[in-house]
């Protein structure tokens, strides 16, 4: 009984080894077949490309079309561009700084101080609307480089409404409407 069990175990191990060898051989042959078919397909594609080039040259010569003209097409017609281009990757703070720098360069004569004895009123900070992010439930405005929502405060002003047309600011003294910037 002991020898029959041992013989059966040896037989099972041998069968497993044979099965593993057969599977690996089949796998190797299928890889070779795949490589062969890929190489053959690439070669067929190359031959088809050459044939298409030859036929197109024959057709062009038959139609008496200059083949160099096909290789060098006419330049694209001029495009109508907006008057001012805005770089979308410049943040509003950088844009304001760039605009202030260009304004400073444009001034060639120094500004003269007024000759009145009265003290000039304090200059108000400029409020500049850079953009609107409009959503009916949560509209936002980009003002002076910061994002504001309805009821937020900017200096003495409170934002009353934000819509597609602009932003309405209200203070105890005045109402100020900032129009949405025009994007061309």
mmCIF file with all atom_site columns, C-alpha atoms in Angstrom, residues 9-141:
data_model
loop_
_atom_site.group_PDB
_atom_site.id
_atom_site.type_symbol
_atom_site.label_atom_id
_atom_site.label_alt_id
_atom_site.label_comp_id
_atom_site.label_asym_id
_atom_site.label_entity_id
_atom_site.label_seq_id
_atom_site.pdbx_PDB_ins_code
_atom_site.Cartn_x
_atom_site.Cartn_y
_atom_site.Cartn_z
_atom_site.occupancy
_atom_site.B_iso_or_equiv
_atom_site.pdbx_formal_charge
_atom_site.auth_seq_id
_atom_site.auth_comp_id
_atom_site.auth_asym_id
_atom_site.auth_atom_id
_atom_site.pdbx_PDB_model_num
ATOM 1   C CA . UNK A 1 9   ? 2.420   10.700  -5.955  1.00 0.00 ? 9   UNK A CA 1
ATOM 2   C CA . UNK A 1 10  ? 5.342   10.454  -8.385  1.00 0.00 ? 10  UNK A CA 1
ATOM 3   C CA . UNK A 1 11  ? 2.924   10.025  -11.284 1.00 0.00 ? 11  UNK A CA 1
ATOM 4   C CA . UNK A 1 12  ? 0.919   13.121  -10.229 1.00 0.00 ? 12  UNK A CA 1
ATOM 5   C CA . UNK A 1 13  ? 4.094   15.226  -9.895  1.00 0.00 ? 13  UNK A CA 1
ATOM 6   C CA . UNK A 1 14  ? 5.272   14.084  -13.346 1.00 0.00 ? 14  UNK A CA 1
ATOM 7   C CA . UNK A 1 15  ? 1.897   14.915  -14.895 1.00 0.00 ? 15  UNK A CA 1
ATOM 8   C CA . UNK A 1 16  ? 1.993   18.379  -13.313 1.00 0.00 ? 16  UNK A CA 1
ATOM 9   C CA . UNK A 1 17  ? 5.505   18.985  -14.668 1.00 0.00 ? 17  UNK A CA 1
ATOM 10  C CA . UNK A 1 18  ? 4.410   17.909  -18.149 1.00 0.00 ? 18  UNK A CA 1
ATOM 11  C CA . UNK A 1 19  ? 1.363   20.207  -17.945 1.00 0.00 ? 19  UNK A CA 1
ATOM 12  C CA . UNK A 1 20  ? 3.529   23.167  -16.901 1.00 0.00 ? 20  UNK A CA 1
ATOM 13  C CA . UNK A 1 21  ? 5.974   22.506  -19.748 1.00 0.00 ? 21  UNK A CA 1
ATOM 14  C CA . UNK A 1 22  ? 3.163   22.269  -22.305 1.00 0.00 ? 22  UNK A CA 1
ATOM 15  C CA . UNK A 1 23  ? 1.577   25.522  -21.088 1.00 0.00 ? 23  UNK A CA 1
ATOM 16  C CA . UNK A 1 24  ? 4.881   27.423  -21.223 1.00 0.00 ? 24  UNK A CA 1
ATOM 17  C CA . UNK A 1 25  ? 5.581   26.129  -24.746 1.00 0.00 ? 25  UNK A CA 1
ATOM 18  C CA . UNK A 1 26  ? 2.128   27.202  -25.924 1.00 0.00 ? 26  UNK A CA 1
ATOM 19  C CA . UNK A 1 27  ? 2.610   30.621  -24.365 1.00 0.00 ? 27  UNK A CA 1
ATOM 20  C CA . UNK A 1 28  ? 6.005   31.064  -26.064 1.00 0.00 ? 28  UNK A CA 1
ATOM 21  C CA . UNK A 1 29  ? 4.649   30.054  -29.451 1.00 0.00 ? 29  UNK A CA 1
ATOM 22  C CA . UNK A 1 30  ? 1.672   32.414  -29.115 1.00 0.00 ? 30  UNK A CA 1
ATOM 23  C CA . UNK A 1 31  ? 4.046   35.307  -28.282 1.00 0.00 ? 31  UNK A CA 1
ATOM 24  C CA . UNK A 1 32  ? 6.059   34.515  -31.380 1.00 0.00 ? 32  UNK A CA 1
ATOM 25  C CA . UNK A 1 33  ? 2.853   34.406  -33.432 1.00 0.00 ? 33  UNK A CA 1
ATOM 26  C CA . UNK A 1 34  ? 1.740   37.760  -31.998 1.00 0.00 ? 34  UNK A CA 1
ATOM 27  C CA . UNK A 1 35  ? 5.099   39.354  -32.780 1.00 0.00 ? 35  UNK A CA 1
ATOM 28  C CA . UNK A 1 36  ? 4.968   37.962  -36.285 1.00 0.00 ? 36  UNK A CA 1
ATOM 29  C CA . UNK A 1 37  ? 1.457   39.284  -36.915 1.00 0.00 ? 37  UNK A CA 1
ATOM 30  C CA . UNK A 1 38  ? 2.339   42.737  -35.528 1.00 0.00 ? 38  UNK A CA 1
ATOM 31  C CA . UNK A 1 39  ? 5.461   42.913  -37.686 1.00 0.00 ? 39  UNK A CA 1
ATOM 32  C CA . UNK A 1 40  ? 3.491   41.768  -40.713 1.00 0.00 ? 40  UNK A CA 1
ATOM 33  C CA . UNK A 1 41  ? 0.765   44.367  -40.055 1.00 0.00 ? 41  UNK A CA 1
ATOM 34  C CA . UNK A 1 42  ? 3.348   47.145  -39.738 1.00 0.00 ? 42  UNK A CA 1
ATOM 35  C CA . UNK A 1 43  ? 4.990   46.076  -42.969 1.00 0.00 ? 43  UNK A CA 1
ATOM 36  C CA . UNK A 1 44  ? 1.597   46.015  -44.734 1.00 0.00 ? 44  UNK A CA 1
ATOM 37  C CA . UNK A 1 45  ? 0.833   49.518  -43.447 1.00 0.00 ? 45  UNK A CA 1
ATOM 38  C CA . UNK A 1 46  ? 4.181   50.809  -44.697 1.00 0.00 ? 46  UNK A CA 1
ATOM 39  C CA . UNK A 1 47  ? 3.515   49.307  -48.116 1.00 0.00 ? 47  UNK A CA 1
ATOM 40  C CA . UNK A 1 48  ? 0.039   50.887  -48.218 1.00 0.00 ? 48  UNK A CA 1
ATOM 41  C CA . UNK A 1 49  ? 1.445   54.308  -47.322 1.00 0.00 ? 49  UNK A CA 1
ATOM 42  C CA . UNK A 1 50  ? 4.003   54.079  -50.126 1.00 0.00 ? 50  UNK A CA 1
ATOM 43  C CA . UNK A 1 51  ? 1.282   52.999  -52.561 1.00 0.00 ? 51  UNK A CA 1
ATOM 44  C CA . UNK A 1 52  ? -0.997  55.897  -51.527 1.00 0.00 ? 52  UNK A CA 1
ATOM 45  C CA . UNK A 1 53  ? 1.865   58.382  -51.982 1.00 0.00 ? 53  UNK A CA 1
ATOM 46  C CA . UNK A 1 54  ? 2.591   57.017  -55.468 1.00 0.00 ? 54  UNK A CA 1
ATOM 47  C CA . UNK A 1 55  ? -1.065  57.144  -56.523 1.00 0.00 ? 55  UNK A CA 1
ATOM 48  C CA . UNK A 1 56  ? -1.525  60.678  -55.169 1.00 0.00 ? 56  UNK A CA 1
ATOM 49  C CA . UNK A 1 57  ? 1.575   61.868  -57.072 1.00 0.00 ? 57  UNK A CA 1
ATOM 50  C CA . UNK A 1 58  ? 0.242   60.304  -60.278 1.00 0.00 ? 58  UNK A CA 1
ATOM 51  C CA . UNK A 1 59  ? -3.159  61.945  -59.800 1.00 0.00 ? 59  UNK A CA 1
ATOM 52  C CA . UNK A 1 60  ? -1.586  65.333  -59.094 1.00 0.00 ? 60  UNK A CA 1
ATOM 53  C CA . UNK A 1 61  ? 0.655   65.133  -62.154 1.00 0.00 ? 61  UNK A CA 1
ATOM 54  C CA . UNK A 1 62  ? -2.308  64.039  -64.278 1.00 0.00 ? 62  UNK A CA 1
ATOM 55  C CA . UNK A 1 63  ? -4.314  67.022  -63.020 1.00 0.00 ? 63  UNK A CA 1
ATOM 56  C CA . UNK A 1 64  ? -1.222  69.218  -63.558 1.00 0.00 ? 64  UNK A CA 1
ATOM 57  C CA . UNK A 1 65  ? -1.130  70.421  -59.975 1.00 0.00 ? 65  UNK A CA 1
ATOM 58  C CA . UNK A 1 66  ? 2.174   71.523  -58.540 1.00 0.00 ? 66  UNK A CA 1
ATOM 59  C CA . UNK A 1 67  ? 3.139   69.063  -55.792 1.00 0.00 ? 67  UNK A CA 1
ATOM 60  C CA . UNK A 1 68  ? 5.225   71.737  -54.052 1.00 0.00 ? 68  UNK A CA 1
ATOM 61  C CA . UNK A 1 69  ? 2.098   73.855  -53.658 1.00 0.00 ? 69  UNK A CA 1
ATOM 62  C CA . UNK A 1 70  ? 0.476   71.008  -51.769 1.00 0.00 ? 70  UNK A CA 1
ATOM 63  C CA . UNK A 1 71  ? 3.472   70.695  -49.461 1.00 0.00 ? 71  UNK A CA 1
ATOM 64  C CA . UNK A 1 72  ? 3.565   74.487  -48.880 1.00 0.00 ? 72  UNK A CA 1
ATOM 65  C CA . UNK A 1 73  ? -0.057  75.573  -48.448 1.00 0.00 ? 73  UNK A CA 1
ATOM 66  C CA . UNK A 1 74  ? -1.103  79.207  -48.569 1.00 0.00 ? 74  UNK A CA 1
ATOM 67  C CA . UNK A 1 75  ? -0.685  81.160  -45.341 1.00 0.00 ? 75  UNK A CA 1
ATOM 68  C CA . UNK A 1 76  ? -3.712  81.370  -43.120 1.00 0.00 ? 76  UNK A CA 1
ATOM 69  C CA . UNK A 1 77  ? -5.870  84.457  -43.590 1.00 0.00 ? 77  UNK A CA 1
ATOM 70  C CA . UNK A 1 78  ? -5.324  87.152  -40.965 1.00 0.00 ? 78  UNK A CA 1
ATOM 71  C CA . UNK A 1 79  ? -7.508  86.746  -37.918 1.00 0.00 ? 79  UNK A CA 1
ATOM 72  C CA . UNK A 1 80  ? -9.505  89.502  -36.319 1.00 0.00 ? 80  UNK A CA 1
ATOM 73  C CA . UNK A 1 81  ? -8.126  89.882  -32.835 1.00 0.00 ? 81  UNK A CA 1
ATOM 74  C CA . UNK A 1 82  ? -9.618  91.918  -30.008 1.00 0.00 ? 82  UNK A CA 1
ATOM 75  C CA . UNK A 1 83  ? -8.184  95.371  -29.358 1.00 0.00 ? 83  UNK A CA 1
ATOM 76  C CA . UNK A 1 84  ? -6.668  94.304  -26.076 1.00 0.00 ? 84  UNK A CA 1
ATOM 77  C CA . UNK A 1 85  ? -5.536  90.845  -25.097 1.00 0.00 ? 85  UNK A CA 1
ATOM 78  C CA . UNK A 1 86  ? -5.639  89.771  -21.473 1.00 0.00 ? 86  UNK A CA 1
ATOM 79  C CA . UNK A 1 87  ? -3.335  87.077  -20.164 1.00 0.00 ? 87  UNK A CA 1
ATOM 80  C CA . UNK A 1 88  ? -5.578  84.612  -18.269 1.00 0.00 ? 88  UNK A CA 1
ATOM 81  C CA . UNK A 1 89  ? -2.643  83.487  -16.128 1.00 0.00 ? 89  UNK A CA 1
ATOM 82  C CA . UNK A 1 90  ? -2.028  86.906  -14.568 1.00 0.00 ? 90  UNK A CA 1
ATOM 83  C CA . UNK A 1 91  ? -3.801  87.298  -11.246 1.00 0.00 ? 91  UNK A CA 1
ATOM 84  C CA . UNK A 1 92  ? -5.818  90.499  -10.743 1.00 0.00 ? 92  UNK A CA 1
ATOM 85  C CA . UNK A 1 93  ? -3.257  91.944  -8.303  1.00 0.00 ? 93  UNK A CA 1
ATOM 86  C CA . UNK A 1 94  ? -0.468  91.514  -10.848 1.00 0.00 ? 94  UNK A CA 1
ATOM 87  C CA . UNK A 1 95  ? -2.713  92.987  -13.561 1.00 0.00 ? 95  UNK A CA 1
ATOM 88  C CA . UNK A 1 96  ? -3.433  96.092  -11.464 1.00 0.00 ? 96  UNK A CA 1
ATOM 89  C CA . UNK A 1 97  ? 0.282   96.477  -10.683 1.00 0.00 ? 97  UNK A CA 1
ATOM 90  C CA . UNK A 1 98  ? 1.124   96.179  -14.389 1.00 0.00 ? 98  UNK A CA 1
ATOM 91  C CA . UNK A 1 99  ? -1.518  98.772  -15.291 1.00 0.00 ? 99  UNK A CA 1
ATOM 92  C CA . UNK A 1 100 ? -0.249  101.165 -12.614 1.00 0.00 ? 100 UNK A CA 1
ATOM 93  C CA . UNK A 1 101 ? 3.299   100.715 -13.907 1.00 0.00 ? 101 UNK A CA 1
ATOM 94  C CA . UNK A 1 102 ? 2.201   101.527 -17.455 1.00 0.00 ? 102 UNK A CA 1
ATOM 95  C CA . UNK A 1 103 ? 0.317   104.614 -16.222 1.00 0.00 ? 103 UNK A CA 1
ATOM 96  C CA . UNK A 1 104 ? 3.406   105.739 -14.322 1.00 0.00 ? 104 UNK A CA 1
ATOM 97  C CA . UNK A 1 105 ? 5.536   105.361 -17.460 1.00 0.00 ? 105 UNK A CA 1
ATOM 98  C CA . UNK A 1 106 ? 3.089   107.408 -19.539 1.00 0.00 ? 106 UNK A CA 1
ATOM 99  C CA . UNK A 1 107 ? 3.345   110.460 -17.262 1.00 0.00 ? 107 UNK A CA 1
ATOM 100 C CA . UNK A 1 108 ? 6.260   112.593 -18.375 1.00 0.00 ? 108 UNK A CA 1
ATOM 101 C CA . UNK A 1 109 ? 5.646   115.797 -16.427 1.00 0.00 ? 109 UNK A CA 1
ATOM 102 C CA . UNK A 1 110 ? 5.325   115.906 -12.647 1.00 0.00 ? 110 UNK A CA 1
ATOM 103 C CA . UNK A 1 111 ? 1.908   116.713 -11.272 1.00 0.00 ? 111 UNK A CA 1
ATOM 104 C CA . UNK A 1 112 ? 1.627   120.184 -9.738  1.00 0.00 ? 112 UNK A CA 1
ATOM 105 C CA . UNK A 1 113 ? 0.137   120.570 -6.282  1.00 0.00 ? 113 UNK A CA 1
ATOM 106 C CA . UNK A 1 114 ? -2.966  122.758 -5.976  1.00 0.00 ? 114 UNK A CA 1
ATOM 107 C CA . UNK A 1 115 ? -2.217  126.237 -4.651  1.00 0.00 ? 115 UNK A CA 1
ATOM 108 C CA . UNK A 1 116 ? -5.255  126.460 -2.407  1.00 0.00 ? 116 UNK A CA 1
ATOM 109 C CA . UNK A 1 117 ? -4.940  126.735 1.333   1.00 0.00 ? 117 UNK A CA 1
ATOM 110 C CA . UNK A 1 118 ? -7.677  124.161 1.893   1.00 0.00 ? 118 UNK A CA 1
ATOM 111 C CA . UNK A 1 119 ? -6.691  120.687 2.845   1.00 0.00 ? 119 UNK A CA 1
ATOM 112 C CA . UNK A 1 120 ? -7.610  118.314 0.023   1.00 0.00 ? 120 UNK A CA 1
ATOM 113 C CA . UNK A 1 121 ? -10.092 115.590 0.971   1.00 0.00 ? 121 UNK A CA 1
ATOM 114 C CA . UNK A 1 122 ? -8.636  112.174 1.573   1.00 0.00 ? 122 UNK A CA 1
ATOM 115 C CA . UNK A 1 123 ? -8.520  110.281 -1.690  1.00 0.00 ? 123 UNK A CA 1
ATOM 116 C CA . UNK A 1 124 ? -10.856 107.329 -1.744  1.00 0.00 ? 124 UNK A CA 1
ATOM 117 C CA . UNK A 1 125 ? -9.411  103.986 -2.526  1.00 0.00 ? 125 UNK A CA 1
ATOM 118 C CA . UNK A 1 126 ? -10.227 103.000 -6.083  1.00 0.00 ? 126 UNK A CA 1
ATOM 119 C CA . UNK A 1 127 ? -12.713 100.136 -6.302  1.00 0.00 ? 127 UNK A CA 1
ATOM 120 C CA . UNK A 1 128 ? -12.130 98.083  -9.424  1.00 0.00 ? 128 UNK A CA 1
ATOM 121 C CA . UNK A 1 129 ? -14.305 95.174  -10.550 1.00 0.00 ? 129 UNK A CA 1
ATOM 122 C CA . UNK A 1 130 ? -12.101 92.567  -12.240 1.00 0.00 ? 130 UNK A CA 1
ATOM 123 C CA . UNK A 1 131 ? -14.738 89.908  -12.880 1.00 0.00 ? 131 UNK A CA 1
ATOM 124 C CA . UNK A 1 132 ? -17.953 88.215  -11.874 1.00 0.00 ? 132 UNK A CA 1
ATOM 125 C CA . UNK A 1 133 ? -18.427 84.559  -11.035 1.00 0.00 ? 133 UNK A CA 1
ATOM 126 C CA . UNK A 1 134 ? -22.149 84.293  -11.543 1.00 0.00 ? 134 UNK A CA 1
ATOM 127 C CA . UNK A 1 135 ? -24.260 81.553  -10.037 1.00 0.00 ? 135 UNK A CA 1
ATOM 128 C CA . UNK A 1 136 ? -27.902 82.253  -9.154  1.00 0.00 ? 136 UNK A CA 1
ATOM 129 C CA . UNK A 1 137 ? -27.559 80.745  -5.700  1.00 0.00 ? 137 UNK A CA 1
ATOM 130 C CA . UNK A 1 138 ? -24.075 82.068  -4.871  1.00 0.00 ? 138 UNK A CA 1
ATOM 131 C CA . UNK A 1 139 ? -22.875 84.979  -7.047  1.00 0.00 ? 139 UNK A CA 1
ATOM 132 C CA . UNK A 1 140 ? -19.370 86.310  -6.395  1.00 0.00 ? 140 UNK A CA 1
ATOM 133 C CA . UNK A 1 141 ? -17.375 89.309  -7.599  1.00 0.00 ? 141 UNK A CA 1
#
